[in-house]
């Protein structure tokens, strides 16, 4: 189709894009596409990137609901044992550090919090035995069933804990669902242009760069996380972040139509 004169447009399909220090996937997709539709971010040096509202996140908004009497959903992560694709993230044996950080986080939680906490494991373990390693130290830790979609599980919870810079963070935060995240900044490096937005999240307690700080915040807000989440300062920081990296709009269809027709006419 391209050889016959069609324009090649790629749309962002997940998190990490636009804020990671580097990503071979992002670099390649932008390089080969005539236009690249992002979820809000722009690259001043790459005019082919067009910021638009996310179709995927618009769908998530309708499916995620808050339950004030629910539990806390803790989202796990796992990465391949060997290098499969190149980006700023946990790689190889750094997964052992990730698991240790989860143990530190869980140890620092109060007993009441641990009692309503449930972990959703990553869809692929990649041979790390995350569940077994955590269960050795915390035999009472509850793991939920992977048979139920994440959106349905979130609707039974009051707070979401994200442990990596990925799509799930953008799905929950753009749906205005109380979310708190933490990960190793040395492994999940952020590019300079994105750092102010993450610093905003750090300032209000949405994002944390160490497990102890994250656990302390969860202990503080777990009884009524929505009161914290709806505070003006948290909402302001969240909205700035979403406008840049997780933009949504009720008029996304007309925005996409206008952009596509404009590109087709070039």
CSV table of C-alpha atoms in Angstrom, one decimal:
chain,number,residue,atom,x,y,z
A,1,UNK,CA,0.0,0.0,0.0
A,2,UNK,CA,2.9,2.4,0.8
A,3,UNK,CA,4.5,1.6,-2.5
A,4,UNK,CA,1.2,2.6,-4.1
A,5,UNK,CA,1.2,6.0,-2.4
A,6,UNK,CA,-0.6,5.3,0.9
A,7,UNK,CA,0.4,7.2,4.0
A,8,UNK,CA,1.7,5.1,6.9
A,9,UNK,CA,0.3,6.1,10.3
A,10,UNK,CA,1.1,4.4,13.6
A,11,UNK,CA,-0.8,5.0,16.8
A,12,UNK,CA,0.7,4.6,20.3
A,13,UNK,CA,-0.6,1.3,21.8
A,14,UNK,CA,0.7,1.3,25.4
A,15,UNK,CA,2.6,3.0,28.2
A,16,UNK,CA,6.3,3.9,28.5
A,17,UNK,CA,6.2,5.7,25.1
A,18,UNK,CA,7.0,9.4,25.3
A,19,UNK,CA,8.5,9.4,28.8
A,20,UNK,CA,11.1,6.6,28.8
A,21,UNK,CA,14.8,7.7,28.6
A,22,UNK,CA,15.1,5.5,25.5
A,23,UNK,CA,13.0,2.9,23.7
A,24,UNK,CA,14.0,1.1,20.5
A,25,UNK,CA,10.4,0.4,19.8
A,26,UNK,CA,9.4,4.0,20.0
A,27,UNK,CA,12.4,5.1,17.9
A,28,UNK,CA,11.7,2.6,15.2
A,29,UNK,CA,8.0,3.2,15.0
A,30,UNK,CA,8.4,7.0,14.7
A,31,UNK,CA,11.2,6.5,12.1
A,32,UNK,CA,9.2,4.3,9.7
A,33,UNK,CA,5.9,6.1,10.0
A,34,UNK,CA,4.8,9.1,8.0
A,35,UNK,CA,2.8,10.3,11.1
A,36,UNK,CA,2.8,8.9,14.7
A,37,UNK,CA,-0.3,9.5,16.9
A,38,UNK,CA,0.8,9.8,20.6
A,39,UNK,CA,-1.3,9.8,23.7
A,40,UNK,CA,-0.6,13.5,24.3
A,41,UNK,CA,3.2,14.0,24.2
A,42,UNK,CA,5.1,15.6,21.5
A,43,UNK,CA,8.7,15.6,20.3
A,44,UNK,CA,10.0,19.0,19.3
A,45,UNK,CA,12.6,17.4,17.1
A,46,UNK,CA,10.2,15.1,15.4
A,47,UNK,CA,7.4,16.9,13.7
A,48,UNK,CA,5.8,13.6,12.5
A,49,UNK,CA,4.5,13.0,16.1
A,50,UNK,CA,0.9,14.3,16.5
A,51,UNK,CA,-0.6,14.4,20.0
A,52,UNK,CA,-4.2,13.0,20.2
A,53,UNK,CA,-6.5,11.6,22.8
A,54,UNK,CA,-6.1,7.9,23.3
A,55,UNK,CA,-8.8,5.6,22.0
A,56,UNK,CA,-7.6,2.8,24.3
A,57,UNK,CA,-7.8,4.9,27.4
A,58,UNK,CA,-11.2,6.3,26.5
A,59,UNK,CA,-12.4,2.7,26.6
A,60,UNK,CA,-10.8,2.0,30.0
A,61,UNK,CA,-12.5,5.0,31.5
A,62,UNK,CA,-15.9,3.4,31.0
A,63,UNK,CA,-14.9,0.1,32.5
A,64,UNK,CA,-13.1,1.0,35.7
A,65,UNK,CA,-15.0,1.9,38.8
A,66,UNK,CA,-14.1,2.6,42.4
A,67,UNK,CA,-15.4,0.6,45.3
A,68,UNK,CA,-14.9,2.5,48.7
A,69,UNK,CA,-15.4,-0.8,50.6
A,70,UNK,CA,-13.1,-2.8,48.3
A,71,UNK,CA,-9.6,-4.0,48.8
A,72,UNK,CA,-6.2,-2.9,47.3
A,73,UNK,CA,-5.1,-4.4,44.0
A,74,UNK,CA,-1.3,-4.7,43.7
A,75,UNK,CA,-0.1,-5.1,40.1
A,76,UNK,CA,3.0,-7.2,39.7
A,77,UNK,CA,5.5,-7.2,36.9
A,78,UNK,CA,8.0,-9.6,35.2
A,79,UNK,CA,10.5,-9.1,32.5
A,80,UNK,CA,12.3,-11.6,30.2
A,81,UNK,CA,15.4,-13.3,31.6
A,82,UNK,CA,17.4,-12.4,28.5
A,83,UNK,CA,17.4,-9.3,26.3
A,84,UNK,CA,14.5,-9.4,23.9
A,85,UNK,CA,13.9,-5.7,23.1
A,86,UNK,CA,15.8,-2.6,24.2
A,87,UNK,CA,14.3,0.1,26.4
A,88,UNK,CA,14.8,1.8,29.8
A,89,UNK,CA,13.4,-0.8,32.1
A,90,UNK,CA,14.2,-3.7,34.5
A,91,UNK,CA,16.5,-6.1,32.6
A,92,UNK,CA,17.9,-9.6,33.3
A,93,UNK,CA,18.9,-10.2,36.8
A,94,UNK,CA,17.6,-6.8,37.9
A,95,UNK,CA,14.3,-8.7,38.3
A,96,UNK,CA,15.8,-10.1,41.6
A,97,UNK,CA,16.1,-6.5,42.8
A,98,UNK,CA,12.5,-5.8,41.7
A,99,UNK,CA,11.3,-8.8,43.8
A,100,UNK,CA,13.3,-7.6,46.8
A,101,UNK,CA,11.7,-4.2,46.5
A,102,UNK,CA,8.3,-5.8,46.6
A,103,UNK,CA,9.2,-7.6,49.8
A,104,UNK,CA,10.4,-4.3,51.3
A,105,UNK,CA,7.1,-2.7,50.3
A,106,UNK,CA,5.0,-5.5,51.8
A,107,UNK,CA,7.0,-5.6,55.0
A,108,UNK,CA,6.5,-1.9,55.6
A,109,UNK,CA,2.7,-2.1,55.2
A,110,UNK,CA,0.5,-2.2,58.3
A,111,UNK,CA,-1.4,-5.4,59.2
A,112,UNK,CA,-4.7,-3.8,58.3
A,113,UNK,CA,-3.4,-3.0,54.8
A,114,UNK,CA,-1.9,-6.4,54.3
A,115,UNK,CA,-5.3,-7.9,55.2
A,116,UNK,CA,-7.0,-6.2,52.2
A,117,UNK,CA,-4.1,-6.4,49.8
A,118,UNK,CA,-4.3,-8.7,46.8
A,119,UNK,CA,-1.6,-9.2,44.2
A,120,UNK,CA,-2.2,-9.6,40.5
A,121,UNK,CA,0.8,-11.3,38.9
A,122,UNK,CA,2.1,-10.4,35.5
A,123,UNK,CA,0.7,-12.4,32.6
A,124,UNK,CA,4.0,-14.1,32.0
A,125,UNK,CA,6.5,-15.0,34.8
A,126,UNK,CA,9.5,-15.6,32.4
A,127,UNK,CA,10.9,-18.2,34.8
A,128,UNK,CA,11.5,-15.9,37.8
A,129,UNK,CA,9.0,-17.6,40.1
A,130,UNK,CA,7.7,-14.3,41.4
A,131,UNK,CA,4.8,-15.9,43.3
A,132,UNK,CA,7.0,-18.6,44.9
A,133,UNK,CA,9.7,-16.1,46.0
A,134,UNK,CA,7.1,-13.8,47.6
A,135,UNK,CA,5.2,-16.6,49.2
A,136,UNK,CA,8.4,-17.9,50.8
A,137,UNK,CA,8.7,-14.7,52.8
A,138,UNK,CA,4.9,-13.9,53.1
A,139,UNK,CA,3.0,-17.2,53.1
A,140,UNK,CA,-0.3,-15.3,53.8
A,141,UNK,CA,0.0,-13.1,50.8
A,142,UNK,CA,-3.2,-13.3,48.7
A,143,UNK,CA,-2.9,-13.7,44.9
A,144,UNK,CA,-6.0,-13.2,42.8
A,145,UNK,CA,-7.1,-15.3,39.8
A,146,UNK,CA,-5.8,-14.3,36.5
A,147,UNK,CA,-8.9,-15.6,34.9
A,148,UNK,CA,-10.8,-12.4,35.6
A,149,UNK,CA,-9.9,-9.3,33.5
A,150,UNK,CA,-8.0,-6.6,35.3
A,151,UNK,CA,-10.8,-4.0,34.7
A,152,UNK,CA,-13.3,-6.3,36.6
A,153,UNK,CA,-10.9,-6.8,39.4
A,154,UNK,CA,-10.3,-3.0,39.8
A,155,UNK,CA,-14.0,-2.5,40.2
A,156,UNK,CA,-13.8,-4.5,43.5
A,157,UNK,CA,-11.0,-2.3,44.9
A,158,UNK,CA,-10.4,1.1,46.4
A,159,UNK,CA,-6.8,1.6,45.5
A,160,UNK,CA,-4.4,0.4,42.8
A,161,UNK,CA,-0.6,-0.1,43.3
A,162,UNK,CA,1.5,0.0,40.1
A,163,UNK,CA,5.0,-1.3,40.2
A,164,UNK,CA,6.4,-0.4,36.8
A,165,UNK,CA,6.2,2.4,34.2
A,166,UNK,CA,3.7,0.8,31.8
A,167,UNK,CA,0.2,0.8,30.4
A,168,UNK,CA,-1.7,-0.1,33.5
A,169,UNK,CA,-0.6,3.1,35.3
A,170,UNK,CA,-2.0,5.2,32.5
A,171,UNK,CA,-5.2,3.2,32.4
A,172,UNK,CA,-6.0,3.7,36.0
A,173,UNK,CA,-4.8,7.2,36.4
A,174,UNK,CA,-6.7,8.5,33.3
A,175,UNK,CA,-9.8,6.8,34.7
A,176,UNK,CA,-9.4,8.9,37.8
A,177,UNK,CA,-9.0,5.7,39.9
A,178,UNK,CA,-6.9,6.2,43.1
A,179,UNK,CA,-3.5,5.0,42.0
A,180,UNK,CA,-0.1,4.9,43.7
A,181,UNK,CA,3.1,3.7,41.9
A,182,UNK,CA,6.7,3.0,42.8
A,183,UNK,CA,9.7,1.6,40.9
A,184,UNK,CA,13.4,1.9,40.7
A,185,UNK,CA,14.3,5.1,38.9
A,186,UNK,CA,17.7,3.8,38.0
A,187,UNK,CA,16.2,0.9,36.1
A,188,UNK,CA,13.1,2.7,34.6
A,189,UNK,CA,14.9,5.9,33.6
A,190,UNK,CA,12.8,8.9,32.6
A,191,UNK,CA,13.7,11.3,29.8
A,192,UNK,CA,14.4,14.9,30.8
A,193,UNK,CA,11.3,16.4,29.1
A,194,UNK,CA,9.1,14.0,31.2
A,195,UNK,CA,10.8,14.4,34.5
A,196,UNK,CA,8.8,17.5,35.6
A,197,UNK,CA,5.6,15.6,35.2
A,198,UNK,CA,6.8,12.7,37.3
A,199,UNK,CA,8.2,15.1,39.9
A,200,UNK,CA,4.7,16.5,40.2
A,201,UNK,CA,3.4,13.0,40.9
A,202,UNK,CA,6.2,12.5,43.4
A,203,UNK,CA,5.3,15.8,45.2
A,204,UNK,CA,1.7,14.7,45.8
A,205,UNK,CA,2.4,11.1,46.6
A,206,UNK,CA,1.1,9.4,43.5
A,207,UNK,CA,4.6,8.2,42.4
A,208,UNK,CA,7.4,7.1,44.6
A,209,UNK,CA,11.0,6.2,43.8
A,210,UNK,CA,11.4,3.7,46.7
A,211,UNK,CA,9.2,1.0,48.3
A,212,UNK,CA,9.4,2.4,51.8
A,213,UNK,CA,8.0,5.8,50.8
A,214,UNK,CA,5.2,4.1,48.8
A,215,UNK,CA,4.3,1.9,51.8
A,216,UNK,CA,4.2,4.8,54.1
A,217,UNK,CA,1.7,6.6,51.8
A,218,UNK,CA,-0.5,3.6,51.5
A,219,UNK,CA,-0.6,3.2,55.3
A,220,UNK,CA,-1.6,6.9,55.5
A,221,UNK,CA,-4.5,6.8,52.9
A,222,UNK,CA,-5.8,3.3,52.7
A,223,UNK,CA,-8.9,3.8,54.8
A,224,UNK,CA,-10.2,6.5,52.4
A,225,UNK,CA,-7.9,6.8,49.4
A,226,UNK,CA,-10.5,8.8,47.4
A,227,UNK,CA,-10.3,11.7,49.8
A,228,UNK,CA,-6.6,12.0,49.1
A,229,UNK,CA,-7.1,11.4,45.4
A,230,UNK,CA,-9.7,14.1,45.0
A,231,UNK,CA,-7.7,16.7,46.8
A,232,UNK,CA,-7.0,19.8,44.6
A,233,UNK,CA,-3.2,19.3,44.6
A,234,UNK,CA,-3.4,15.6,43.6
A,235,UNK,CA,-6.0,16.2,40.9
A,236,UNK,CA,-4.0,19.1,39.5
A,237,UNK,CA,-0.8,17.0,39.2
A,238,UNK,CA,-2.7,14.1,37.9
A,239,UNK,CA,-4.4,16.2,35.2
A,240,UNK,CA,-1.2,17.7,34.0
A,241,UNK,CA,0.4,14.3,33.8
A,242,UNK,CA,-2.6,12.8,31.9
A,243,UNK,CA,-2.8,15.7,29.4
A,244,UNK,CA,0.8,14.9,28.5
A,245,UNK,CA,0.9,11.1,28.6
A,246,UNK,CA,-2.6,9.7,29.0
A,247,UNK,CA,-4.9,12.2,27.2
A,248,UNK,CA,-8.6,11.4,26.9
A,249,UNK,CA,-11.5,13.3,25.4
A,250,UNK,CA,-15.2,12.6,24.8
A,251,UNK,CA,-14.7,14.0,21.3
A,252,UNK,CA,-11.7,11.6,20.4
A,253,UNK,CA,-13.5,10.3,17.3
A,254,UNK,CA,-13.8,13.7,15.7
A,255,UNK,CA,-10.2,14.5,16.6
A,256,UNK,CA,-9.0,11.3,14.9
A,257,UNK,CA,-11.2,11.9,11.9
A,258,UNK,CA,-9.8,15.4,11.4
A,259,UNK,CA,-6.2,14.3,11.8
A,260,UNK,CA,-6.6,11.3,9.4
A,261,UNK,CA,-8.4,13.4,6.7
A,262,UNK,CA,-5.7,16.1,7.0
A,263,UNK,CA,-2.9,13.5,6.5
A,264,UNK,CA,-4.8,11.9,3.6
A,265,UNK,CA,-5.0,15.3,1.9
A,266,UNK,CA,-1.3,16.1,2.3
